[in-house]
PDB file of C-alpha atoms in Angstrom:
ATOM      1  CA  UNK A   1      69.537 -47.401-139.644  1.00  0.00           C
ATOM      2  CA  UNK A   2      66.016 -46.346-138.788  1.00  0.00           C
ATOM      3  CA  UNK A   3      62.869 -48.358-138.097  1.00  0.00           C
ATOM      4  CA  UNK A   4      59.367 -47.077-138.810  1.00  0.00           C
ATOM      5  CA  UNK A   5      56.226 -48.912-137.715  1.00  0.00           C
ATOM      6  CA  UNK A   6      52.559 -48.107-138.336  1.00  0.00           C
ATOM      7  CA  UNK A   7      50.272 -47.382-136.651  1.00  0.00           C
ATOM      8  CA  UNK A   8      52.283 -44.698-134.914  1.00  0.00           C
ATOM      9  CA  UNK A   9      52.139 -43.436-131.346  1.00  0.00           C
ATOM     10  CA  UNK A  10      50.195 -42.638-129.280  1.00  0.00           C
ATOM     11  CA  UNK A  11      48.259 -45.847-129.685  1.00  0.00           C
ATOM     12  CA  UNK A  12      45.710 -47.878-127.819  1.00  0.00           C
ATOM     13  CA  UNK A  13      45.884 -51.655-127.387  1.00  0.00           C
ATOM     14  CA  UNK A  14      42.979 -52.335-129.728  1.00  0.00           C
ATOM     15  CA  UNK A  15      44.940 -50.764-132.608  1.00  0.00           C
ATOM     16  CA  UNK A  16      47.503 -53.539-132.213  1.00  0.00           C
ATOM     17  CA  UNK A  17      45.598 -56.299-130.433  1.00  0.00           C
ATOM     18  CA  UNK A  18      43.010 -56.730-133.149  1.00  0.00           C
ATOM     19  CA  UNK A  19      45.598 -56.941-135.926  1.00  0.00           C
ATOM     20  CA  UNK A  20      47.720 -59.906-136.886  1.00  0.00           C
ATOM     21  CA  UNK A  21      50.839 -57.674-136.793  1.00  0.00           C
ATOM     22  CA  UNK A  22      51.822 -54.029-137.382  1.00  0.00           C
ATOM     23  CA  UNK A  23      50.472 -52.835-140.721  1.00  0.00           C
ATOM     24  CA  UNK A  24      53.771 -51.504-142.060  1.00  0.00           C
ATOM     25  CA  UNK A  25      57.390 -52.096-141.050  1.00  0.00           C
ATOM     26  CA  UNK A  26      60.097 -50.127-142.881  1.00  0.00           C
ATOM     27  CA  UNK A  27      63.820 -50.226-142.076  1.00  0.00           C
ATOM     28  CA  UNK A  28      66.330 -47.974-143.807  1.00  0.00           C
ATOM     29  CA  UNK A  29      70.102 -48.303-143.965  1.00  0.00           C
ATOM     30  CA  UNK A  30      70.272 -52.102-144.106  1.00  0.00           C
ATOM     31  CA  UNK A  31      71.567 -54.545-146.721  1.00  0.00           C
ATOM     32  CA  UNK A  32      68.803 -55.829-149.029  1.00  0.00           C
ATOM     33  CA  UNK A  33      70.693 -59.081-149.651  1.00  0.00           C
ATOM     34  CA  UNK A  34      70.908 -60.110-145.970  1.00  0.00           C
ATOM     35  CA  UNK A  35      68.446 -61.755-143.586  1.00  0.00           C
ATOM     36  CA  UNK A  36      67.152 -60.128-140.406  1.00  0.00           C
ATOM     37  CA  UNK A  37      65.364 -60.935-137.141  1.00  0.00           C
ATOM     38  CA  UNK A  38      62.531 -58.644-136.000  1.00  0.00           C
ATOM     39  CA  UNK A  39      61.644 -58.555-132.294  1.00  0.00           C
ATOM     40  CA  UNK A  40      58.755 -56.814-130.546  1.00  0.00           C
ATOM     41  CA  UNK A  41      59.178 -56.755-126.778  1.00  0.00           C
ATOM     42  CA  UNK A  42      57.663 -55.447-123.608  1.00  0.00           C
ATOM     43  CA  UNK A  43      60.909 -54.455-121.936  1.00  0.00           C
ATOM     44  CA  UNK A  44      59.350 -54.323-118.478  1.00  0.00           C
ATOM     45  CA  UNK A  45      61.814 -52.358-116.404  1.00  0.00           C
ATOM     46  CA  UNK A  46      64.754 -53.769-118.342  1.00  0.00           C
ATOM     47  CA  UNK A  47      67.494 -51.818-120.084  1.00  0.00           C
ATOM     48  CA  UNK A  48      67.796 -51.274-123.823  1.00  0.00           C
ATOM     49  CA  UNK A  49      68.684 -53.785-126.530  1.00  0.00           C
ATOM     50  CA  UNK A  50      72.342 -52.852-126.072  1.00  0.00           C
ATOM     51  CA  UNK A  51      72.595 -54.452-122.641  1.00  0.00           C
ATOM     52  CA  UNK A  52      74.500 -57.721-122.430  1.00  0.00           C
ATOM     53  CA  UNK A  53      72.041 -59.039-119.822  1.00  0.00           C
ATOM     54  CA  UNK A  54      68.707 -57.745-121.157  1.00  0.00           C
ATOM     55  CA  UNK A  55      65.675 -59.845-120.159  1.00  0.00           C
ATOM     56  CA  UNK A  56      62.404 -58.568-121.622  1.00  0.00           C
ATOM     57  CA  UNK A  57      59.233 -58.748-119.574  1.00  0.00           C
ATOM     58  CA  UNK A  58      57.436 -60.409-122.497  1.00  0.00           C
ATOM     59  CA  UNK A  59      58.220 -61.169-126.153  1.00  0.00           C
ATOM     60  CA  UNK A  60      55.332 -60.184-128.425  1.00  0.00           C
ATOM     61  CA  UNK A  61      56.822 -61.143-131.777  1.00  0.00           C
ATOM     62  CA  UNK A  62      59.928 -62.878-133.121  1.00  0.00           C
ATOM     63  CA  UNK A  63      60.227 -63.116-136.904  1.00  0.00           C
ATOM     64  CA  UNK A  64      63.445 -64.742-138.140  1.00  0.00           C
ATOM     65  CA  UNK A  65      65.001 -65.009-141.624  1.00  0.00           C
ATOM     66  CA  UNK A  66      63.281 -61.855-142.901  1.00  0.00           C
ATOM     67  CA  UNK A  67      64.685 -60.690-146.268  1.00  0.00           C
ATOM     68  CA  UNK A  68      66.301 -57.263-146.044  1.00  0.00           C
ATOM     69  CA  UNK A  69      64.690 -56.324-149.368  1.00  0.00           C
ATOM     70  CA  UNK A  70      61.232 -56.566-147.752  1.00  0.00           C
ATOM     71  CA  UNK A  71      62.189 -54.413-144.795  1.00  0.00           C
ATOM     72  CA  UNK A  72      63.724 -51.746-147.052  1.00  0.00           C
ATOM     73  CA  UNK A  73      60.625 -51.429-149.224  1.00  0.00           C
ATOM     74  CA  UNK A  74      58.161 -51.691-146.333  1.00  0.00           C
ATOM     75  CA  UNK A  75      56.138 -54.766-145.556  1.00  0.00           C
ATOM     76  CA  UNK A  76      53.018 -55.615-143.600  1.00  0.00           C
ATOM     77  CA  UNK A  77      53.787 -57.758-140.587  1.00  0.00           C
ATOM     78  CA  UNK A  78      51.175 -60.252-141.773  1.00  0.00           C
ATOM     79  CA  UNK A  79      52.912 -60.822-145.107  1.00  0.00           C
ATOM     80  CA  UNK A  80      56.502 -60.513-143.885  1.00  0.00           C
ATOM     81  CA  UNK A  81      58.755 -63.278-145.158  1.00  0.00           C
ATOM     82  CA  UNK A  82      60.816 -65.497-142.942  1.00  0.00           C
ATOM     83  CA  UNK A  83      59.476 -67.573-140.094  1.00  0.00           C
ATOM     84  CA  UNK A  84      57.279 -66.589-137.136  1.00  0.00           C
ATOM     85  CA  UNK A  85      59.422 -67.996-134.332  1.00  0.00           C
ATOM     86  CA  UNK A  86      56.963 -66.406-131.868  1.00  0.00           C
ATOM     87  CA  UNK A  87      53.763 -65.488-133.689  1.00  0.00           C
ATOM     88  CA  UNK A  88      52.620 -61.893-133.261  1.00  0.00           C
ATOM     89  CA  UNK A  89      50.710 -61.253-130.032  1.00  0.00           C
ATOM     90  CA  UNK A  90      49.705 -57.611-129.698  1.00  0.00           C
ATOM     91  CA  UNK A  91      50.298 -55.501-126.596  1.00  0.00           C
ATOM     92  CA  UNK A  92      48.011 -56.051-123.641  1.00  0.00           C
ATOM     93  CA  UNK A  93      48.825 -53.220-121.275  1.00  0.00           C
ATOM     94  CA  UNK A  94      47.107 -53.943-117.953  1.00  0.00           C
ATOM     95  CA  UNK A  95      48.139 -50.585-116.483  1.00  0.00           C
ATOM     96  CA  UNK A  96      46.156 -47.363-116.700  1.00  0.00           C
ATOM     97  CA  UNK A  97      49.313 -45.403-117.470  1.00  0.00           C
ATOM     98  CA  UNK A  98      50.824 -45.745-120.938  1.00  0.00           C
ATOM     99  CA  UNK A  99      53.334 -48.538-121.353  1.00  0.00           C
ATOM    100  CA  UNK A 100      56.416 -48.810-123.553  1.00  0.00           C
ATOM    101  CA  UNK A 101      56.878 -51.502-126.203  1.00  0.00           C
ATOM    102  CA  UNK A 102      60.032 -51.798-128.318  1.00  0.00           C
ATOM    103  CA  UNK A 103      60.892 -53.175-131.725  1.00  0.00           C
ATOM    104  CA  UNK A 104      64.371 -54.190-132.785  1.00  0.00           C
ATOM    105  CA  UNK A 105      65.906 -55.442-136.023  1.00  0.00           C
ATOM    106  CA  UNK A 106      69.032 -57.620-135.973  1.00  0.00           C
ATOM    107  CA  UNK A 107      71.167 -58.606-138.958  1.00  0.00           C
ATOM    108  CA  UNK A 108      71.717 -62.363-139.226  1.00  0.00           C
ATOM    109  CA  UNK A 109      74.954 -64.003-140.371  1.00  0.00           C
ATOM    110  CA  UNK A 110      72.905 -66.419-142.489  1.00  0.00           C
ATOM    111  CA  UNK A 111      69.739 -68.486-142.340  1.00  0.00           C
ATOM    112  CA  UNK A 112      68.708 -69.379-138.788  1.00  0.00           C
ATOM    113  CA  UNK A 113      67.601 -72.972-138.272  1.00  0.00           C
ATOM    114  CA  UNK A 114      66.583 -73.307-134.627  1.00  0.00           C
ATOM    115  CA  UNK A 115      67.131 -76.579-132.804  1.00  0.00           C
ATOM    116  CA  UNK A 116      64.357 -78.259-130.836  1.00  0.00           C
ATOM    117  CA  UNK A 117      66.030 -77.088-127.623  1.00  0.00           C
ATOM    118  CA  UNK A 118      66.017 -73.481-128.898  1.00  0.00           C
ATOM    119  CA  UNK A 119      62.311 -73.720-129.777  1.00  0.00           C
ATOM    120  CA  UNK A 120      61.579 -75.031-126.295  1.00  0.00           C
ATOM    121  CA  UNK A 121      63.594 -72.266-124.639  1.00  0.00           C
ATOM    122  CA  UNK A 122      62.519 -69.246-126.702  1.00  0.00           C
ATOM    123  CA  UNK A 123      59.305 -69.996-128.564  1.00  0.00           C
ATOM    124  CA  UNK A 124      55.665 -70.524-127.742  1.00  0.00           C
ATOM    125  CA  UNK A 125      54.790 -70.499-131.435  1.00  0.00           C
ATOM    126  CA  UNK A 126      51.232 -69.230-131.731  1.00  0.00           C
ATOM    127  CA  UNK A 127      50.407 -69.450-128.017  1.00  0.00           C
ATOM    128  CA  UNK A 128      50.495 -66.279-125.935  1.00  0.00           C
ATOM    129  CA  UNK A 129      50.448 -67.971-122.565  1.00  0.00           C
ATOM    130  CA  UNK A 130      53.399 -70.004-121.463  1.00  0.00           C
ATOM    131  CA  UNK A 131      56.839 -69.730-119.963  1.00  0.00           C
ATOM    132  CA  UNK A 132      58.799 -69.029-123.168  1.00  0.00           C
ATOM    133  CA  UNK A 133      57.152 -65.615-123.699  1.00  0.00           C
ATOM    134  CA  UNK A 134      57.504 -64.168-120.188  1.00  0.00           C
ATOM    135  CA  UNK A 135      60.858 -62.987-118.810  1.00  0.00           C
ATOM    136  CA  UNK A 136      62.323 -63.576-122.257  1.00  0.00           C
ATOM    137  CA  UNK A 137      66.125 -63.612-122.133  1.00  0.00           C
ATOM    138  CA  UNK A 138      66.767 -61.334-125.088  1.00  0.00           C
ATOM    139  CA  UNK A 139      70.516 -61.128-124.526  1.00  0.00           C
ATOM    140  CA  UNK A 140      70.850 -64.930-124.495  1.00  0.00           C
ATOM    141  CA  UNK A 141      68.643 -65.250-127.609  1.00  0.00           C
ATOM    142  CA  UNK A 142      70.839 -62.707-129.431  1.00  0.00           C
ATOM    143  CA  UNK A 143      73.984 -64.538-128.324  1.00  0.00           C
ATOM    144  CA  UNK A 144      72.701 -68.048-129.111  1.00  0.00           C
ATOM    145  CA  UNK A 145      71.759 -67.016-132.656  1.00  0.00           C
ATOM    146  CA  UNK A 146      74.906 -64.845-133.159  1.00  0.00           C
ATOM    147  CA  UNK A 147      72.856 -61.740-133.983  1.00  0.00           C
ATOM    148  CA  UNK A 148      75.278 -59.101-132.682  1.00  0.00           C
ATOM    149  CA  UNK A 149      74.081 -55.544-132.114  1.00  0.00           C
ATOM    150  CA  UNK A 150      70.624 -54.252-132.932  1.00  0.00           C
ATOM    151  CA  UNK A 151      70.681 -52.523-136.367  1.00  0.00           C
ATOM    152  CA  UNK A 152      67.505 -50.474-135.912  1.00  0.00           C
ATOM    153  CA  UNK A 153      65.075 -49.933-133.065  1.00  0.00           C
ATOM    154  CA  UNK A 154      61.887 -48.065-132.354  1.00  0.00           C
ATOM    155  CA  UNK A 155      59.351 -47.915-129.583  1.00  0.00           C
ATOM    156  CA  UNK A 156      55.747 -47.043-128.987  1.00  0.00           C
ATOM    157  CA  UNK A 157      53.638 -46.089-126.012  1.00  0.00           C
ATOM    158  CA  UNK A 158      50.405 -48.018-125.692  1.00  0.00           C
ATOM    159  CA  UNK A 159      47.632 -46.797-123.420  1.00  0.00           C
ATOM    160  CA  UNK A 160      45.004 -48.839-121.587  1.00  0.00           C
ATOM    161  CA  UNK A 161      41.601 -49.086-123.249  1.00  0.00           C
ATOM    162  CA  UNK A 162      38.363 -50.931-122.569  1.00  0.00           C
ATOM    163  CA  UNK A 163      39.405 -53.861-124.752  1.00  0.00           C
ATOM    164  CA  UNK A 164      42.322 -54.750-122.468  1.00  0.00           C
ATOM    165  CA  UNK A 165      40.453 -56.619-119.678  1.00  0.00           C
ATOM    166  CA  UNK A 166      38.501 -58.582-122.292  1.00  0.00           C
ATOM    167  CA  UNK A 167      41.729 -59.645-123.993  1.00  0.00           C
ATOM    168  CA  UNK A 168      43.392 -60.609-120.721  1.00  0.00           C
ATOM    169  CA  UNK A 169      40.469 -62.881-119.829  1.00  0.00           C
ATOM    170  CA  UNK A 170      39.949 -64.458-123.262  1.00  0.00           C
ATOM    171  CA  UNK A 171      43.636 -65.240-123.818  1.00  0.00           C
ATOM    172  CA  UNK A 172      44.232 -66.547-120.288  1.00  0.00           C
ATOM    173  CA  UNK A 173      47.276 -64.349-119.690  1.00  0.00           C
ATOM    174  CA  UNK A 174      46.073 -62.772-116.434  1.00  0.00           C
ATOM    175  CA  UNK A 175      48.892 -64.220-114.355  1.00  0.00           C
ATOM    176  CA  UNK A 176      51.520 -63.171-116.922  1.00  0.00           C
ATOM    177  CA  UNK A 177      50.430 -59.515-116.957  1.00  0.00           C
ATOM    178  CA  UNK A 178      49.423 -59.192-113.317  1.00  0.00           C
ATOM    179  CA  UNK A 179      45.837 -59.017-114.467  1.00  0.00           C
ATOM    180  CA  UNK A 180      44.457 -61.318-111.795  1.00  0.00           C
ATOM    181  CA  UNK A 181      41.731 -58.781-111.092  1.00  0.00           C
ATOM    182  CA  UNK A 182      40.383 -59.499-114.590  1.00  0.00           C
ATOM    183  CA  UNK A 183      38.543 -62.677-113.613  1.00  0.00           C
ATOM    184  CA  UNK A 184      35.401 -62.227-115.658  1.00  0.00           C
ATOM    185  CA  UNK A 185      34.554 -60.895-119.063  1.00  0.00           C
ATOM    186  CA  UNK A 186      33.808 -57.171-118.768  1.00  0.00           C
ATOM    187  CA  UNK A 187      31.603 -55.284-121.147  1.00  0.00           C
ATOM    188  CA  UNK A 188      33.654 -53.702-123.897  1.00  0.00           C
ATOM    189  CA  UNK A 189      32.751 -50.024-124.113  1.00  0.00           C
TER     190      UNK A 189
END
């Protein structure tokens, strides 16, 4: 299976940060009749999706119960079916060097109905700040929801731009992204 996401690399944070989600997600080689989970992660220094102990630095998006038919034909992240378990929160790369972000698609065995305990452990809903998004235990999430192996994956490199410090300050995620030096609103160039 392959996963294609627009906009493509190389990208800057404002291409993703100012959008509600990637503009087009297309997955080939999957079953149209099944449901899928789409993850967008900042892997930090972690290993790939295949690792049995993968903990992502930050989860940017978790969409569950996505119809395979939508992913096959291509769908905007903003109109993707299913449920936003973690609403889309675009990359906020605090580093001057480019930074890697990954997307993965998992086939579900059926409809996922998270328990309250699972929401508390893995989801911050629409909030970007909070403990459930940082150091996100991807391997445990995959195991708890019986997702198995990733069916398709892709990645992108996002570079720092002048919008990044503004976003770090306005969203209050400075401590999460080691952006403590962003203590005031800078001028956006």
